[in-house]
Every structure is written in structure tokens, then in C-alpha cells.
Coordinates of C-alpha atoms in Angstrom, one line a residue:
X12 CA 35.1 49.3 96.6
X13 CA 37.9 46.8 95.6
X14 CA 36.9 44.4 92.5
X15 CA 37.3 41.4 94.8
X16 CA 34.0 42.4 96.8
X17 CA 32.6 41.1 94.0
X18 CA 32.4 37.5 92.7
X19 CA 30.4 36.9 89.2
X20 CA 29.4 33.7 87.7
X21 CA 29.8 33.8 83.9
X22 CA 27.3 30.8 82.3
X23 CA 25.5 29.9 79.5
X24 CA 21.7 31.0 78.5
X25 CA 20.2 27.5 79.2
X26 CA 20.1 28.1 83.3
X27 CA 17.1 26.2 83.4
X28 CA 17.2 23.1 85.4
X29 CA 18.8 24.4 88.5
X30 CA 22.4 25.7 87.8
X31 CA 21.2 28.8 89.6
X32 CA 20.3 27.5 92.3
X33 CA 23.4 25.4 92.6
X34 CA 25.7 28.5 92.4
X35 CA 24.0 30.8 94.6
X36 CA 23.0 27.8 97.6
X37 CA 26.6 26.4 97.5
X38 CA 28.5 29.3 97.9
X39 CA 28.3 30.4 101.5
X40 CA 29.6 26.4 102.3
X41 CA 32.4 26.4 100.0
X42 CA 34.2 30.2 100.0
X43 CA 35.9 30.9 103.2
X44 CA 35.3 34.4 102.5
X45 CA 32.1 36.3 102.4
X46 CA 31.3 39.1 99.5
X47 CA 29.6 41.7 100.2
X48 CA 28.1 40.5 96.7
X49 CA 27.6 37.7 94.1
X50 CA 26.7 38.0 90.8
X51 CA 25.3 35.9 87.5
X52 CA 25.9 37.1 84.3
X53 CA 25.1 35.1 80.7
X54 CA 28.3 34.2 78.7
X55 CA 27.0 36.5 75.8
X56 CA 27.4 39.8 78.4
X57 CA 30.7 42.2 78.4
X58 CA 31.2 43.5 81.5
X59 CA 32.9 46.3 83.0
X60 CA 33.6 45.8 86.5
X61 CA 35.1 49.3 87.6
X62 CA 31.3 51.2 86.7
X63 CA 29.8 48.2 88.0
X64 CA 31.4 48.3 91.2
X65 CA 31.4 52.2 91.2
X66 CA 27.3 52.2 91.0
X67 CA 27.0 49.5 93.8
X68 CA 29.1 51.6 96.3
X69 CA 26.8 53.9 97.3
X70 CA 23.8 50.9 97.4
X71 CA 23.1 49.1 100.2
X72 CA 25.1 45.7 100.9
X73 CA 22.1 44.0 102.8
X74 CA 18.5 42.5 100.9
X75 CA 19.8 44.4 97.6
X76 CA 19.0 42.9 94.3
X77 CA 20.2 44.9 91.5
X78 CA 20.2 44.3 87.3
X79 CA 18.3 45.1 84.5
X80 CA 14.5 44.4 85.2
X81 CA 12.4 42.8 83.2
X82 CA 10.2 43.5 81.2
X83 CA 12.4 46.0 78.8
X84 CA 10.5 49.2 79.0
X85 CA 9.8 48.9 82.5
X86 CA 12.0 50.9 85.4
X87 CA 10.2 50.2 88.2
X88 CA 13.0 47.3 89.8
X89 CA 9.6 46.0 92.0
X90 CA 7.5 44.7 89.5
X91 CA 9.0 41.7 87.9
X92 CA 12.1 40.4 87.9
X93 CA 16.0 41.2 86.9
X94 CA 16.9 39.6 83.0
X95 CA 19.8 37.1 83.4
X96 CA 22.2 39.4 81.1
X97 CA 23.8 39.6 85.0
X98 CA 22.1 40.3 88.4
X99 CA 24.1 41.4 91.6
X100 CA 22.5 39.8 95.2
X101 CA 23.9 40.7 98.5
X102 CA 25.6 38.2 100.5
X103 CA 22.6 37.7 102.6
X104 CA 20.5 36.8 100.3
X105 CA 22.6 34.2 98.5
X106 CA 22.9 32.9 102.4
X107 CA 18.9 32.6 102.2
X108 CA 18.6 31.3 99.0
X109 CA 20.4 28.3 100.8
X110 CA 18.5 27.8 103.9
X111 CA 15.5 28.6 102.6
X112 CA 12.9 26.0 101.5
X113 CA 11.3 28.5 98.7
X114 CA 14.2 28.0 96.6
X115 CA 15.1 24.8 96.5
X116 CA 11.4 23.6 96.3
X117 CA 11.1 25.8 92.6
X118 CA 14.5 25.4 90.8
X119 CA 13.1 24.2 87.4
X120 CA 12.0 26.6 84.9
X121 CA 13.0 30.3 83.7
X122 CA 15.8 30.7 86.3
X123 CA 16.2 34.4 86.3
X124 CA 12.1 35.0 86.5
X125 CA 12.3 31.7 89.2
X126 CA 15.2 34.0 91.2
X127 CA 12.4 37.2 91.2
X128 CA 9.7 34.4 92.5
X129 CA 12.2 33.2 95.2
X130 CA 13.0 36.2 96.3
X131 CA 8.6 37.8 96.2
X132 CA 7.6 34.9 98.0
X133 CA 10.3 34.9 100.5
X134 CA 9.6 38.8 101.6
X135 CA 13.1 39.3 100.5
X136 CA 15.5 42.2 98.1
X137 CA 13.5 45.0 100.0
X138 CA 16.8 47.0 98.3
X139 CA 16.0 46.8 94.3
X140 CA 17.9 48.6 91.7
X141 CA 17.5 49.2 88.1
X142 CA 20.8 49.3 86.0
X143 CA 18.8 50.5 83.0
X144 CA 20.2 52.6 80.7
X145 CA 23.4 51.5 81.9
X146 CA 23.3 47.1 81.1
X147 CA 21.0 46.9 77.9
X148 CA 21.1 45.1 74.7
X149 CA 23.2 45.2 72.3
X150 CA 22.0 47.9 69.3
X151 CA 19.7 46.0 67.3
X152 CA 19.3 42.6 68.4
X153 CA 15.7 43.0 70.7
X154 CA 13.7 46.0 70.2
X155 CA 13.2 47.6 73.4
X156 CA 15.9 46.0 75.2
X157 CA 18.7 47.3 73.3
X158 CA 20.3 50.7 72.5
X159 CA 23.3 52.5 71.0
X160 CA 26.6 51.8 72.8
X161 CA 27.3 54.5 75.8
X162 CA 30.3 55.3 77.5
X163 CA 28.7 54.6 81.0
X164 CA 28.3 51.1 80.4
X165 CA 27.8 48.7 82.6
X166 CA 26.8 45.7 80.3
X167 CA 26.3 44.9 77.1
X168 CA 24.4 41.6 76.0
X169 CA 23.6 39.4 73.4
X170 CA 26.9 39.7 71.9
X171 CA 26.5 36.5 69.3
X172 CA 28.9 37.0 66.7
X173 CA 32.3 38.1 66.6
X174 CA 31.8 41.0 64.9
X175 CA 29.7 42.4 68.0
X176 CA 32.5 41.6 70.1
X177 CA 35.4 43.4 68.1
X178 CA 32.6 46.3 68.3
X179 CA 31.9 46.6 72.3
X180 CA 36.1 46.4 72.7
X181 CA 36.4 48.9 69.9
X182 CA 34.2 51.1 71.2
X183 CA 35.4 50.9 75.1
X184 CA 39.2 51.5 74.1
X185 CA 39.7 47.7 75.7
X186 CA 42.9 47.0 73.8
X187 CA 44.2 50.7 73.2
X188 CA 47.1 50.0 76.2
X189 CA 48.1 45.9 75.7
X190 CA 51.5 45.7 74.5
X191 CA 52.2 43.1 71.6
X192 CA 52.5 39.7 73.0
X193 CA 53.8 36.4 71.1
X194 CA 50.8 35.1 73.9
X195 CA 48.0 36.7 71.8
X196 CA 46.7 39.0 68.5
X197 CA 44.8 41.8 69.5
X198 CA 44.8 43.0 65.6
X199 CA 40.8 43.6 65.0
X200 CA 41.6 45.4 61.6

């Protein structure tokens, strides 16, 4: 799968008076291009796109919704919804989300729960997947949610503070191969 077959929408927590719905009805009219599939992720989430993409090869590419489901202890990817740390749809579904009158009739409120509502009342994501262990919390910050770093990562959330940051890229070898720039300091000692 090449990283472009993916395109990710990086915003803040607040989602909750229709941004969602924005991004996911207006992309099929304005990218000449379609994805096989979109994703949004909170601006508090590290990402690594090469596991991501590698555990969405095998999945379908039609009526998948795939993430972290909700509530924490929970695996069954049915039940409720996918947390907003970052949810991948398939381009179908981001094409329904934007013809459909569910959506854009309920676009106030909880935006990831409202996206789970959309997509139970439409009949739709028939294809639902479960990231867990792999996008979690980061260690400490919510109970069940969150658990130590692991190499198979696919996100990390609730990264607040700096000093979570330097953490995650410490522990993933981020910086271990830039060459020293004038352009930036990569120093976290």
C-alpha cells in the first residue's frame, strides 16, 4: 500500500459543531483523486503511518470503519463507536456521509460517537476493525484506555505536554537518522 492511499485530517479535540462533517462530506467534491481511505485523527495523536497502512492492507477497502472502539475495555468494533484519537473510513463511506440525509441532519454533538450513529442508522461500515492494543493512550493519562509504549504502534494519544512527546519519539527511534540542520534542533537531552 503506498502512504498516499491514505489522506488524514489532523484537528483539534473540540470537533463538536460539525467540523467532521465538513471534512468527510466535502471531500469527494473537492479532491480529484479518490483514496481508497480517509482518516481523522486528534492533534494530541502520534502517528505512524507505515504500521498503519501495513494493518489496513490486508482489510477490506469498501464499508470498512477501522480505530480504537469505544468504550476502552471493549473489542468488539460493533458495539459502540471508534474514539476520535483517529478513525480510518473507506472512500465509500466518506462518499455517503455526503449524499446522505442521516449525517447532515445530526452534525452537533460528540462528533466521533455522532460518526458511529451515522454510520448504525445508515446500515453502513458492515467491515469494522479494532486497532486495540495497537492505537491506545498514552501510559497513565486514562485508566483503561492507556498502556505502556509498544513497538507495534499504531497511535499514541493524549500526548499533552512536551515531555510525552520527547517520550513517544524517544522511544520509536524518530530522530535516531536526521542529520544536523541549521533548519531545526532535534537535541531532546
Amino acid at each position: 500500500m503506498r502512504f498516499n492511499d491514505i489522506i488524514i485530517l489532523n484537528c483539534s479535540e473540540n470537533m463538536n459543531s460539525g467540523k467532521t462533517y465538513t471534512y468527510f462530506s466535502t471531500l469527494p467534491q473537492i479532491l480529484a483523486t479518490h483514496y481508497d481511505y480517509v482518516m481523522k485523527a486528534d492533534d494530541d495523536v502520534y502517528l505512524r503511518l507505515a504500521p498503519l497502512a501495513s494493518s489496513l492492507h490486508p482489510l477490506p477497502r469498501v464499508d470498512l470503519y477501522y480505530g480504537f472502539v469505544i468504550p476502552c475495555p471493549s473489542m468488539n468494533a460493533f458495539v459502540h463507536y471508534m474514539s476520535g484519537m483517529g478513525f480510518v473510513l473507506s472512500w465509500d463511506l466518506v462518499e455517503w456521509i455526503g449524499r446522505s440525509n442521516i449525517p447532515v441532519n445530526n452534525t452537533y454533538g460528540p462528533e466521533d460517537k455522532l460518526v458511529g450513529q451515522w454510520l448504525n442508522l445508515g446500515n453502513k461500515a458492515k467491515n469494522r476493525f479494532s486497532a486495540k492494543p495497537r492505537m491506545y493512550d498514552y501510559p497513565g493519562t486514562n485508566g483503561r484506555c492507556s498502556h505502556e509504549l509498544i513497538p507495534d504502534t499504531i497511535g499514541v494519544h493524549r500526548l499533552k505536554k512536551w515531555e510525552q512527546w520527547i517520550d513517544v519519539l524517544r522511544f520509536f527511534n524518530v530522530t535516531k537518522q536526521l542529520q544536523p540542520s541549521r533548519l531545526y534542533n532535534v537535541s531532546f537531552d
